[in-house]
XYZ file of N, CA, C and O in Angstrom:
812
model
N 1.320 8.676 -11.385
C 2.376 7.664 -11.434
C 2.687 7.342 -12.895
O 1.774 7.136 -13.696
N 3.975 7.292 -13.220
C 4.394 6.888 -14.565
C 4.354 5.363 -14.631
O 5.035 4.673 -13.856
N 3.557 4.829 -15.566
C 3.377 3.380 -15.655
C 3.589 2.912 -17.103
O 2.663 2.935 -17.916
N 4.806 2.487 -17.464
C 4.999 1.864 -18.782
C 4.092 0.639 -18.911
O 3.802 -0.029 -17.904
N 3.673 0.341 -20.125
C 2.674 -0.723 -20.311
C 3.135 -2.066 -19.766
O 2.328 -2.851 -19.253
N 4.442 -2.349 -19.818
C 4.913 -3.670 -19.350
C 5.008 -3.740 -17.819
O 5.228 -4.801 -17.260
N 4.853 -2.595 -17.140
C 4.862 -2.581 -15.674
C 3.463 -2.464 -15.075
O 3.303 -2.535 -13.852
N 2.457 -2.259 -15.922
C 1.102 -2.046 -15.411
C 0.537 -3.328 -14.819
O 0.745 -4.424 -15.340
N -0.181 -3.178 -13.695
C -0.912 -4.314 -13.125
C -2.381 -3.941 -13.044
O -2.735 -2.766 -12.900
N -3.248 -4.918 -13.152
C -4.684 -4.641 -13.193
C -5.244 -4.417 -11.784
O -4.541 -4.555 -10.779
N -6.524 -4.072 -11.735
C -7.140 -3.747 -10.449
C -7.130 -4.934 -9.485
O -6.912 -4.768 -8.282
N -7.349 -6.121 -10.002
C -7.346 -7.308 -9.136
C -5.989 -7.469 -8.449
O -5.913 -7.722 -7.246
N -4.919 -7.305 -9.225
C -3.575 -7.415 -8.651
C -3.294 -6.263 -7.693
O -2.625 -6.436 -6.670
N -3.808 -5.074 -8.029
C -3.627 -3.920 -7.146
C -4.313 -4.152 -5.809
O -3.755 -3.866 -4.741
N -5.534 -4.687 -5.854
C -6.259 -4.968 -4.611
C -5.528 -6.025 -3.785
O -5.462 -5.931 -2.554
N -4.980 -7.022 -4.461
C -4.249 -8.073 -3.753
C -3.010 -7.494 -3.069
O -2.689 -7.863 -1.924
N -2.322 -6.582 -3.756
C -1.122 -5.972 -3.177
C -1.479 -5.142 -1.945
O -0.834 -5.247 -0.896
N -2.537 -4.329 -2.059
C -2.951 -3.497 -0.923
C -3.412 -4.374 0.240
O -3.082 -4.111 1.401
N -4.148 -5.433 -0.061
C -4.603 -6.342 0.997
C -3.415 -7.013 1.686
O -3.408 -7.183 2.904
N -2.411 -7.392 0.903
C -1.235 -8.045 1.458
C -0.442 -7.082 2.340
O 0.029 -7.459 3.422
N -0.311 -5.831 1.894
C 0.418 -4.828 2.676
C -0.366 -4.429 3.913
O 0.179 -4.309 5.004
N -1.650 -4.133 3.718
C -2.511 -3.762 4.838
C -2.318 -2.351 5.350
O -2.921 -1.968 6.353
N -1.486 -1.552 4.676
C -1.225 -0.188 5.145
C -0.781 0.682 3.979
O -0.359 0.182 2.930
N -0.894 1.989 4.178
C -0.468 2.922 3.150
C -0.258 4.305 3.734
O -0.699 4.602 4.849
N 0.428 5.150 2.983
C 0.671 6.539 3.390
C -0.478 7.406 2.881
O -0.673 7.541 1.670
N -1.228 7.996 3.799
C -2.273 8.937 3.429
C -1.644 10.316 3.269
O -1.052 10.850 4.214
N -1.799 10.897 2.073
C -1.193 12.191 1.771
C -2.294 13.204 1.490
O -3.147 12.985 0.623
N -2.277 14.292 2.239
C -3.214 15.393 2.035
C -2.425 16.697 2.102
O -1.220 16.696 2.376
N -3.113 17.806 1.880
C -2.463 19.106 1.964
C -2.725 19.715 3.331
O -3.871 19.800 3.773
N -1.659 20.124 3.999
C -1.791 20.716 5.322
C -2.233 22.166 5.249
O -2.311 22.759 4.165
N -2.505 22.775 6.389
C -2.998 24.146 6.409
C -2.024 25.165 5.823
O -2.437 26.221 5.340
N -0.727 24.860 5.828
C 0.257 25.779 5.260
C 0.464 25.551 3.764
O 1.282 26.228 3.133
N -0.287 24.601 3.194
C -0.173 24.339 1.764
C 0.826 23.273 1.384
O 0.973 22.952 0.206
N 1.526 22.716 2.364
C 2.495 21.663 2.096
C 1.853 20.286 2.271
O 0.944 20.122 3.089
N 2.334 19.275 1.541
C 1.796 17.926 1.730
C 2.146 17.397 3.118
O 3.224 17.674 3.645
N 1.222 16.636 3.692
C 1.470 15.935 4.948
C 1.065 14.481 4.744
O 0.179 14.182 3.934
N 1.710 13.570 5.475
C 1.448 12.141 5.275
C 1.487 11.404 6.597
O 2.237 11.765 7.509
N 0.670 10.353 6.679
C 0.662 9.462 7.831
C 0.502 8.025 7.340
O -0.349 7.759 6.481
N 1.316 7.125 7.861
C 1.181 5.706 7.541
C 0.037 5.137 8.368
O 0.029 5.260 9.601
N -0.932 4.504 7.685
C -2.135 4.005 8.354
C -2.445 2.576 7.946
O -2.298 2.213 6.770
N -2.937 1.751 8.877
C -3.550 0.477 8.479
C -4.805 0.798 7.669
O -5.545 1.735 8.014
N -5.043 0.054 6.596
C -6.181 0.357 5.719
C -6.912 -0.918 5.325
O -6.354 -2.013 5.360
N -8.159 -0.713 4.920
C -8.980 -1.789 4.385
C -9.680 -1.226 3.160
O -10.425 -0.247 3.265
N -9.436 -1.834 1.996
C -10.012 -1.370 0.730
C -11.177 -2.283 0.387
O -10.997 -3.439 0.059
N -12.381 -1.714 0.471
C -13.609 -2.463 0.210
C -14.407 -1.751 -0.881
O -14.824 -0.600 -0.694
N -14.614 -2.416 -2.012
C -15.343 -1.777 -3.109
C -14.605 -0.547 -3.579
O -13.425 -0.604 -3.939
N -15.281 0.608 -3.567
C -14.625 1.839 -3.995
C -14.238 2.709 -2.799
O -14.027 3.918 -2.950
N -14.122 2.094 -1.626
C -13.852 2.858 -0.409
C -12.701 2.245 0.388
O -12.618 1.027 0.540
N -11.848 3.109 0.906
C -10.797 2.704 1.842
C -11.177 3.240 3.212
O -11.559 4.409 3.351
N -11.104 2.398 4.230
C -11.346 2.867 5.592
C -10.050 2.796 6.381
O -9.200 1.926 6.147
N -9.909 3.746 7.316
C -8.713 3.831 8.151
C -9.064 4.681 9.370
O -10.201 5.128 9.523
N -8.078 4.902 10.218
C -8.276 5.838 11.319
C -6.946 6.477 11.679
O -5.878 5.918 11.439
N -7.036 7.689 12.224
C -5.860 8.442 12.645
C -5.979 8.750 14.129
O -7.084 8.854 14.670
N -4.832 8.947 14.773
C -4.834 9.409 16.158
C -5.460 10.802 16.205
O -5.166 11.656 15.360
N -6.321 11.017 17.181
C -6.941 12.336 17.326
C -5.876 13.404 17.564
O -6.049 14.572 17.201
N -4.754 13.009 18.168
C -3.662 13.955 18.426
C -2.892 14.327 17.160
O -2.104 15.275 17.166
N -3.107 13.588 16.075
C -2.433 13.857 14.807
C -3.126 15.039 14.126
O -4.297 14.944 13.758
N -2.437 16.149 13.901
C -3.105 17.325 13.332
C -3.546 17.158 11.880
O -4.324 17.977 11.375
N -3.095 16.128 11.202
C -3.432 15.984 9.782
C -4.941 15.952 9.550
O -5.444 16.563 8.619
N -5.680 15.273 10.414
C -7.110 15.098 10.179
C -7.882 16.405 10.252
O -8.936 16.549 9.627
N -7.367 17.384 10.976
C -8.089 18.650 11.146
C -8.146 19.463 9.849
O -8.992 20.351 9.707
N -7.255 19.158 8.917
C -7.254 19.859 7.628
C -8.015 19.079 6.560
O -8.015 19.462 5.389
N -8.663 17.985 6.951
C -9.427 17.179 5.999
C -10.905 17.536 6.136
O -11.561 17.134 7.102
N -11.393 18.316 5.187
C -12.812 18.670 5.155
C -13.557 17.599 4.362
O -12.959 16.660 3.839
N -14.875 17.743 4.274
C -15.676 16.809 3.478
C -15.178 16.814 2.039
O -15.034 17.873 1.426
N -14.889 15.642 1.489
C -14.450 15.484 0.093
C -13.114 16.169 -0.210
O -12.894 16.676 -1.309
N -12.204 16.155 0.749
C -10.862 16.684 0.524
C -10.092 15.755 -0.424
O -10.061 14.541 -0.200
N -9.465 16.286 -1.477
C -8.630 15.430 -2.336
C -7.508 14.791 -1.522
O -6.881 15.450 -0.680
N -7.282 13.510 -1.747
C -6.265 12.777 -0.991
C -5.662 11.687 -1.857
O -6.262 11.245 -2.842
N -4.471 11.266 -1.460
C -3.765 10.191 -2.155
C -3.294 9.187 -1.121
O -2.689 9.556 -0.113
N -3.578 7.917 -1.371
C -3.070 6.831 -0.535
C -2.015 6.083 -1.339
O -2.300 5.581 -2.432
N -0.805 6.020 -0.807
C 0.312 5.363 -1.487
C 0.652 4.077 -0.739
O 1.036 4.114 0.435
N 0.481 2.958 -1.413
C 0.784 1.644 -0.837
C 1.984 1.076 -1.574
O 1.901 0.800 -2.782
N 3.090 0.908 -0.864
C 4.337 0.487 -1.496
C 4.688 -0.929 -1.087
O 4.775 -1.231 0.106
N 4.885 -1.779 -2.080
C 5.224 -3.172 -1.841
C 6.722 -3.378 -1.750
O 7.477 -2.455 -1.440
N 7.181 -4.589 -2.050
C 8.616 -4.881 -1.965
C 9.412 -4.020 -2.931
O 8.942 -3.696 -4.025
N 10.606 -3.637 -2.516
C 11.461 -2.799 -3.353
C 12.916 -3.093 -3.055
O 13.248 -3.591 -1.977
N 13.778 -2.783 -4.003
C 15.193 -3.012 -3.775
C 16.066 -2.599 -4.952
O 15.602 -2.475 -6.093
N 17.328 -2.374 -4.642
C 18.338 -1.971 -5.634
C 18.706 -3.158 -6.514
O 18.872 -4.280 -6.024
N 18.860 -2.886 -7.814
C 19.251 -3.930 -8.764
C 20.659 -3.635 -9.277
O 20.895 -2.665 -10.009
N 21.583 -4.477 -8.891
C 22.994 -4.361 -9.261
C 23.174 -4.785 -10.725
O 22.752 -5.883 -11.115
N 23.786 -3.948 -11.567
C 23.909 -4.288 -12.992
C 24.739 -5.536 -13.270
O 24.586 -6.174 -14.317
N 25.587 -5.913 -12.317
C 26.385 -7.119 -12.502
C 25.562 -8.392 -12.501
O 26.064 -9.457 -12.886
N 24.308 -8.296 -12.063
C 23.445 -9.479 -12.067
C 22.899 -9.794 -13.455
O 22.429 -10.903 -13.700
N 22.932 -8.812 -14.356
C 22.402 -9.037 -15.700
C 23.369 -9.872 -16.535
O 24.579 -9.589 -16.574
N 22.837 -10.858 -17.234
C 23.659 -11.611 -18.190
C 24.189 -10.667 -19.272
O 25.285 -10.866 -19.804
N 23.423 -9.618 -19.570
C 23.798 -8.677 -20.630
C 25.091 -7.928 -20.315
O 25.765 -7.452 -21.229
N 25.456 -7.826 -19.053
C 26.698 -7.112 -18.715
C 27.902 -7.805 -19.333
O 28.802 -7.153 -19.876
N 27.920 -9.141 -19.253
C 29.038 -9.889 -19.829
C 28.971 -9.915 -21.351
O 29.999 -10.019 -22.023
N 27.752 -9.793 -21.898
C 27.577 -9.877 -23.353
C 27.987 -8.583 -24.052
O 28.723 -8.601 -25.035
N 27.508 -7.436 -23.561
C 27.801 -6.178 -24.258
C 28.018 -4.989 -23.309
O 28.398 -3.906 -23.757
N 27.789 -5.164 -22.031
C 28.071 -4.103 -21.065
C 27.093 -2.951 -21.034
O 27.259 -2.014 -20.252
N 26.057 -2.988 -21.860
C 25.098 -1.882 -21.918
C 24.017 -2.061 -20.850
O 22.861 -2.383 -21.128
N 24.430 -1.871 -19.606
C 23.526 -2.030 -18.468
C 23.786 -0.910 -17.477
O 24.887 -0.353 -17.424
N 22.774 -0.591 -16.697
C 22.904 0.409 -15.630
C 22.137 -0.096 -14.402
O 21.265 -0.953 -14.522
N 22.453 0.443 -13.221
C 21.680 0.061 -12.032
C 20.237 0.553 -12.147
O 19.940 1.493 -12.900
N 19.356 -0.060 -11.382
C 17.972 0.407 -11.327
C 17.381 0.025 -9.978
O 18.076 -0.492 -9.102
N 16.107 0.302 -9.832
C 15.390 0.024 -8.575
C 14.102 -0.683 -8.929
O 13.301 -0.170 -9.710
N 13.896 -1.868 -8.414
C 12.649 -2.607 -8.658
C 11.692 -2.398 -7.489
O 12.117 -2.344 -6.333
N 10.413 -2.333 -7.812
C 9.422 -2.076 -6.754
C 8.017 -2.341 -7.272
O 7.785 -2.499 -8.475
N 7.074 -2.367 -6.342
C 5.657 -2.438 -6.678
C 4.940 -1.382 -5.843
O 5.283 -1.160 -4.676
N 3.960 -0.717 -6.452
C 3.244 0.338 -5.733
C 1.844 0.505 -6.295
O 1.599 0.269 -7.479
N 0.937 0.936 -5.421
C -0.431 1.260 -5.812
C -0.738 2.656 -5.275
O -0.491 2.939 -4.096
N -1.256 3.524 -6.143
C -1.693 4.856 -5.743
C -3.209 4.931 -5.885
O -3.742 4.684 -6.975
N -3.880 5.260 -4.806
C -5.332 5.415 -4.820
C -5.652 6.879 -4.549
O -5.373 7.398 -3.464
N -6.212 7.536 -5.543
C -6.561 8.956 -5.410
C -8.070 9.095 -5.310
O -8.822 8.353 -5.960
N -8.505 10.031 -4.494
C -9.944 10.236 -4.364
C -10.268 11.335 -3.390
O -9.485 12.263 -3.195
N -11.438 11.211 -2.768
C -11.945 12.225 -1.845
C -12.046 11.618 -0.447
O -12.606 10.529 -0.279
N -11.514 12.338 0.529
C -11.490 11.842 1.899
C -12.467 12.615 2.776
O -12.795 13.771 2.504
N -12.903 11.944 3.817
C -13.700 12.615 4.848
C -13.374 11.989 6.189
O -13.022 10.804 6.279
N -13.490 12.813 7.222
C -13.250 12.364 8.590
C -14.583 11.975 9.215
O -15.610 12.625 8.985
N -14.572 10.896 9.991
C -15.792 10.406 10.642
C -15.522 10.275 12.143
O -14.566 9.607 12.550
N -16.368 10.911 12.944
C -16.212 10.862 14.397
C -17.325 10.076 15.086
O -17.327 9.950 16.309
N -18.238 9.520 14.317
C -19.339 8.763 14.890
C -18.802 7.523 15.628
O -18.099 6.700 15.020
N -19.107 7.361 16.917
C -18.544 6.235 17.699
C -18.913 4.858 17.149
O -18.086 3.945 17.163
N -20.136 4.701 16.654
C -20.546 3.397 16.117
C -19.773 3.061 14.850
O -19.369 1.917 14.630
N -19.591 4.072 13.979
C -18.813 3.848 12.750
C -17.390 3.466 13.123
O -16.816 2.524 12.559
N -16.811 4.208 14.069
C -15.431 3.941 14.486
C -15.276 2.526 15.032
O -14.344 1.812 14.661
N -16.210 2.129 15.888
C -16.129 0.783 16.464
C -16.205 -0.278 15.364
O -15.438 -1.249 15.364
N -17.113 -0.085 14.409
C -17.248 -1.034 13.312
C -16.010 -1.077 12.439
O -15.557 -2.151 12.022
N -15.432 0.091 12.144
C -14.232 0.148 11.303
C -13.053 -0.527 11.990
O -12.303 -1.296 11.374
N -12.888 -0.241 13.281
C -11.790 -0.861 14.032
C -11.971 -2.375 14.098
O -11.004 -3.140 13.962
N -13.202 -2.811 14.265
C -13.467 -4.256 14.306
C -13.111 -4.912 12.977
O -12.493 -5.988 12.950
N -13.479 -4.280 11.850
C -13.172 -4.854 10.529
C -11.671 -4.857 10.255
O -11.120 -5.833 9.729
N -10.996 -3.765 10.613
C -9.542 -3.715 10.436
C -8.857 -4.776 11.291
O -7.939 -5.467 10.836
N -9.319 -4.914 12.526
C -8.740 -5.912 13.422
C -8.966 -7.328 12.894
O -8.037 -8.149 12.864
N -10.192 -7.616 12.463
C -10.492 -8.947 11.934
C -9.593 -9.273 10.749
O -9.119 -10.405 10.602
N -9.347 -8.271 9.901
C -8.497 -8.481 8.720
C -7.062 -8.827 9.137
O -6.460 -9.773 8.631
N -6.518 -8.077 10.080
C -5.107 -8.261 10.421
C -4.868 -9.377 11.434
O -3.742 -9.871 11.551
N -5.902 -9.793 12.124
C -5.771 -10.893 13.072
C -6.065 -12.252 12.436
O -5.943 -13.288 13.092
N -6.443 -12.238 11.154
C -6.946 -13.447 10.497
C -5.999 -14.644 10.602
O -6.440 -15.777 10.703
N -4.698 -14.429 10.598
C -3.766 -15.551 10.596
C -3.346 -16.063 11.956
O -2.565 -17.015 12.052
N -3.839 -15.446 13.029
C -3.408 -15.833 14.370
C -4.329 -16.902 14.970
O -5.551 -16.767 14.916
N -3.758 -17.953 15.577
C -4.615 -18.983 16.187
C -5.385 -18.440 17.401
O -6.474 -18.901 17.706
N -4.811 -17.446 18.084
C -5.476 -16.843 19.242
C -5.966 -15.438 18.887
O -5.605 -14.459 19.519
N -6.776 -15.366 17.849
C -7.214 -14.081 17.293
C -7.769 -13.148 18.371
O -8.617 -13.543 19.164
N -7.264 -11.906 18.347
C -7.794 -10.884 19.239
C -8.972 -10.208 18.560
O -8.937 -9.947 17.352
N -10.019 -9.942 19.312
C -11.177 -9.242 18.778
C -11.464 -8.021 19.634
O -11.068 -7.953 20.813
N -12.155 -7.057 19.042
C -12.437 -5.812 19.741
C -13.134 -6.075 21.070
O -12.860 -5.426 22.087
N -14.023 -7.047 21.099
C -14.754 -7.368 22.319
C -13.898 -7.958 23.434
O -14.370 -8.103 24.570
N -12.626 -8.287 23.132
C -11.751 -8.855 24.157
C -11.275 -7.810 25.156
O -10.856 -8.156 26.268
N -11.303 -6.536 24.761
C -10.832 -5.460 25.652
C -11.958 -5.033 26.594
O -13.127 -5.052 26.209
N -11.625 -4.626 27.811
C -12.655 -4.118 28.721
C -13.381 -2.933 28.089
O -12.765 -2.090 27.418
N -14.684 -2.855 28.282
C -15.504 -1.859 27.598
C -15.052 -0.424 27.882
O -14.958 0.400 26.975
N -14.749 -0.119 29.138
C -14.311 1.237 29.471
C -13.008 1.606 28.792
O -12.830 2.720 28.301
N -12.073 0.627 28.748
C -10.786 0.847 28.095
C -10.987 1.064 26.601
O -10.385 1.964 25.996
N -11.846 0.239 25.990
C -12.108 0.356 24.558
C -12.722 1.713 24.223
O -12.333 2.356 23.242
N -13.660 2.159 25.043
C -14.270 3.470 24.816
C -13.222 4.571 24.847
O -13.241 5.494 24.025
N -12.291 4.482 25.771
C -11.224 5.490 25.877
C -10.330 5.459 24.640
O -9.929 6.509 24.118
N -10.015 4.255 24.155
C -9.184 4.124 22.966
C -9.893 4.694 21.736
O -9.281 5.364 20.906
N -11.193 4.437 21.616
C -11.946 4.946 20.470
C -12.047 6.465 20.491
O -12.071 7.111 19.435
N -12.084 7.040 21.680
C -12.127 8.505 21.784
C -10.807 9.138 21.371
O -10.744 10.337 21.095
N -9.746 8.331 21.314
C -8.416 8.840 20.971
C -8.129 8.783 19.474
O -7.022 9.118 19.043
N -9.116 8.347 18.675
C -8.921 8.269 17.223
C -10.089 8.919 16.493
O -11.147 9.162 17.068
N -9.858 9.197 15.217
C -10.932 9.627 14.327
C -10.916 8.700 13.115
O -9.859 8.199 12.716
N -12.070 8.454 12.545
C -12.150 7.594 11.374
C -11.871 8.353 10.098
O -12.008 9.590 10.037
N -11.468 7.626 9.086
C -11.236 8.229 7.781
C -11.780 7.303 6.701
O -11.600 6.088 6.763
N -12.447 7.910 5.740
C -12.975 7.172 4.599
C -12.482 7.848 3.333
O -12.622 9.063 3.186
N -11.888 7.081 2.456
C -11.409 7.594 1.171
C -12.233 6.964 0.064
O -12.226 5.738 -0.099
N -12.976 7.783 -0.667
C -13.733 7.294 -1.817
C -12.798 7.301 -3.031
O -12.401 8.348 -3.525
N -12.445 6.127 -3.503
C -11.429 5.990 -4.552
C -12.006 6.373 -5.911
O -13.026 5.836 -6.347
N -11.328 7.304 -6.580
C -11.745 7.759 -7.906
C -10.737 7.382 -8.992
O -11.080 7.363 -10.167
N -9.502 7.099 -8.586
C -8.478 6.736 -9.574
C -7.521 5.720 -8.967
O -7.076 5.887 -7.836
N -7.248 4.672 -9.735
C -6.313 3.628 -9.315
C -5.140 3.611 -10.286
O -5.335 3.476 -11.497
N -3.933 3.751 -9.760
C -2.724 3.605 -10.568
C -1.860 2.547 -9.888
O -1.571 2.662 -8.695
N -1.478 1.536 -10.643
C -0.756 0.417 -10.034
C 0.381 -0.036 -10.948
O 0.223 -0.111 -12.165
N 1.481 -0.357 -10.308
C 2.699 -0.652 -11.075
C 3.545 -1.690 -10.349
O 3.678 -1.650 -9.121
N 4.109 -2.609 -11.125
C 5.103 -3.546 -10.606
C 6.307 -3.489 -11.545
O 6.270 -4.036 -12.646
N 7.327 -2.771 -11.155
C 8.553 -2.640 -11.960
C 9.503 -3.739 -11.504
O 10.251 -3.587 -10.542
N 9.453 -4.871 -12.211
C 10.171 -6.066 -11.779
C 10.976 -6.684 -12.922
O 10.966 -7.888 -13.133
N 11.636 -5.832 -13.690
C 12.523 -6.257 -14.784
C 11.789 -6.940 -15.931
O 12.386 -7.719 -16.682
N 10.484 -6.636 -16.099
C 9.725 -7.270 -17.175
C 10.268 -6.923 -18.561
O 10.053 -7.665 -19.519
N 10.974 -5.782 -18.676
C 11.503 -5.363 -19.971
C 12.874 -5.971 -20.278
O 13.434 -5.724 -21.348
N 13.408 -6.775 -19.366
C 14.702 -7.407 -19.576
C 14.518 -8.806 -20.177
O 13.426 -9.364 -20.172
N 15.603 -9.373 -20.642
C 15.567 -10.731 -21.198
C 15.344 -11.737 -20.071
O 15.539 -11.435 -18.887
N 14.965 -12.959 -20.448
C 14.771 -14.018 -19.461
C 16.061 -14.279 -18.690
O 16.041 -14.499 -17.473
N 17.199 -14.227 -19.385
C 18.490 -14.465 -18.730
C 18.794 -13.365 -17.720
O 19.292 -13.629 -16.619
N 18.488 -12.122 -18.085
C 18.707 -11.009 -17.159
C 17.814 -11.138 -15.926
O 18.245 -10.917 -14.797
N 16.554 -11.505 -16.141
C 15.629 -11.646 -15.011
C 16.098 -12.765 -14.075
O 16.051 -12.627 -12.848
N 16.551 -13.878 -14.655
C 17.060 -14.981 -13.832
C 18.264 -14.522 -13.013
O 18.399 -14.865 -11.835
N 19.133 -13.733 -13.643
C 20.311 -13.228 -12.943
C 19.941 -12.329 -11.775
O 20.558 -12.399 -10.702
N 18.931 -11.494 -11.960
C 18.491 -10.609 -10.883
C 17.894 -11.422 -9.739
O 18.185 -11.177 -8.558
N 17.063 -12.391 -10.071
C 16.446 -13.239 -9.034
C 17.519 -13.965 -8.226
O 17.467 -13.997 -6.994
N 18.515 -14.513 -8.927
C 19.594 -15.209 -8.231
C 20.402 -14.239 -7.372
O 20.785 -14.546 -6.246
N 20.663 -13.054 -7.921
C 21.436 -12.055 -7.184
C 20.716 -11.566 -5.936
O 21.343 -11.347 -4.896
N 19.416 -11.415 -6.018
C 18.635 -10.945 -4.868
C 18.500 -12.005 -3.787
O 18.331 -11.686 -2.614
N 18.549 -13.258 -4.176
C 18.451 -14.339 -3.193
C 17.088 -14.375 -2.521
O 16.062 -14.488 -3.175
N 17.084 -14.266 -1.183
C 15.840 -14.392 -0.418
C 15.086 -13.062 -0.282
O 14.127 -12.973 0.465
N 15.507 -12.058 -0.992
C 14.866 -10.733 -0.910
C 13.408 -10.814 -1.372
O 13.088 -11.549 -2.314
N 12.486 -10.062 -0.749
C 11.079 -10.073 -1.183
C 10.871 -9.681 -2.647
O 9.933 -10.155 -3.280
N 11.758 -8.842 -3.196
C 11.633 -8.483 -4.614
C 11.838 -9.717 -5.484
O 11.175 -9.879 -6.508
N 12.741 -10.596 -5.081
C 12.960 -11.835 -5.838
C 11.704 -12.693 -5.831
O 11.336 -13.276 -6.863
N 11.023 -12.755 -4.702
C 9.773 -13.521 -4.634
C 8.733 -12.932 -5.581
O 8.030 -13.670 -6.283
N 8.639 -11.602 -5.601
C 7.695 -10.943 -6.505
C 8.058 -11.217 -7.964
O 7.188 -11.449 -8.804
N 9.354 -11.215 -8.263
C 9.797 -11.484 -9.629
C 9.505 -12.923 -10.035
O 9.159 -13.186 -11.191
N 9.624 -13.849 -9.099
C 9.311 -15.250 -9.415
C 7.838 -15.398 -9.791
O 7.491 -16.172 -10.686
N 6.981 -14.651 -9.117
C 5.551 -14.703 -9.451
C 5.312 -14.139 -10.852
O 4.495 -14.658 -11.611
N 6.047 -13.088 -11.207
C 5.927 -12.512 -12.545
C 6.443 -13.487 -13.591
O 5.894 -13.590 -14.685
N 7.506 -14.224 -13.239
C 8.079 -15.183 -14.183
C 7.032 -16.220 -14.624
O 7.077 -16.707 -15.750
N 6.111 -16.534 -13.741
C 5.064 -17.499 -14.090
C 4.225 -16.979 -15.252
O 3.703 -17.762 -16.062
N 4.093 -15.659 -15.362
C 3.324 -15.067 -16.461
C 4.067 -15.174 -17.789
O 3.445 -15.189 -18.867
N 5.404 -15.243 -17.714
C 6.191 -15.370 -18.941
C 6.213 -16.814 -19.437
O 6.486 -17.074 -20.606
N 5.972 -17.746 -18.531
C 6.093 -19.174 -18.876
C 4.994 -19.595 -19.855
O 3.926 -19.046 -19.892
């Protein structure tokens, strides 16, 4: 990932972004040599990401022990209209762009079929994503026979993270007036919310 210094975010912010998203695109090389990808719910703990794939998904069959893999977690993104910049009225030297936030986690993947590991991973993923619900669903809420059948329909995945690249391209290189113009132009867009959080760092 190309990361200019003013767009770089640290590991703490990267972890927060991945936790907030809760999912990412797992990219590996398929048997024909072409990249393949699947969007998966993920949990990043320490230097490890856990996830699971449908057993019917052929991607996992090409993942051997320690297969190189990339997990791409993409946050809010959106088109930036040049008319929002104060600089357009001042000198006209503006062009459109695209604002976004993303985290790339590269490392080694392995598939796990152990039923106990799978049950534990699914329970942790569920607990993470159910955290905000007053009537939280837990793995134990499903009938045991049904749960066993569901677990047999998936395989676990563990990604040992070796490289973290994280970026928030949110107009940090523009003037304060330009950034304000973009935020106003975006209105209620999630990119505007992300930019407002960045603005606190400039204050």
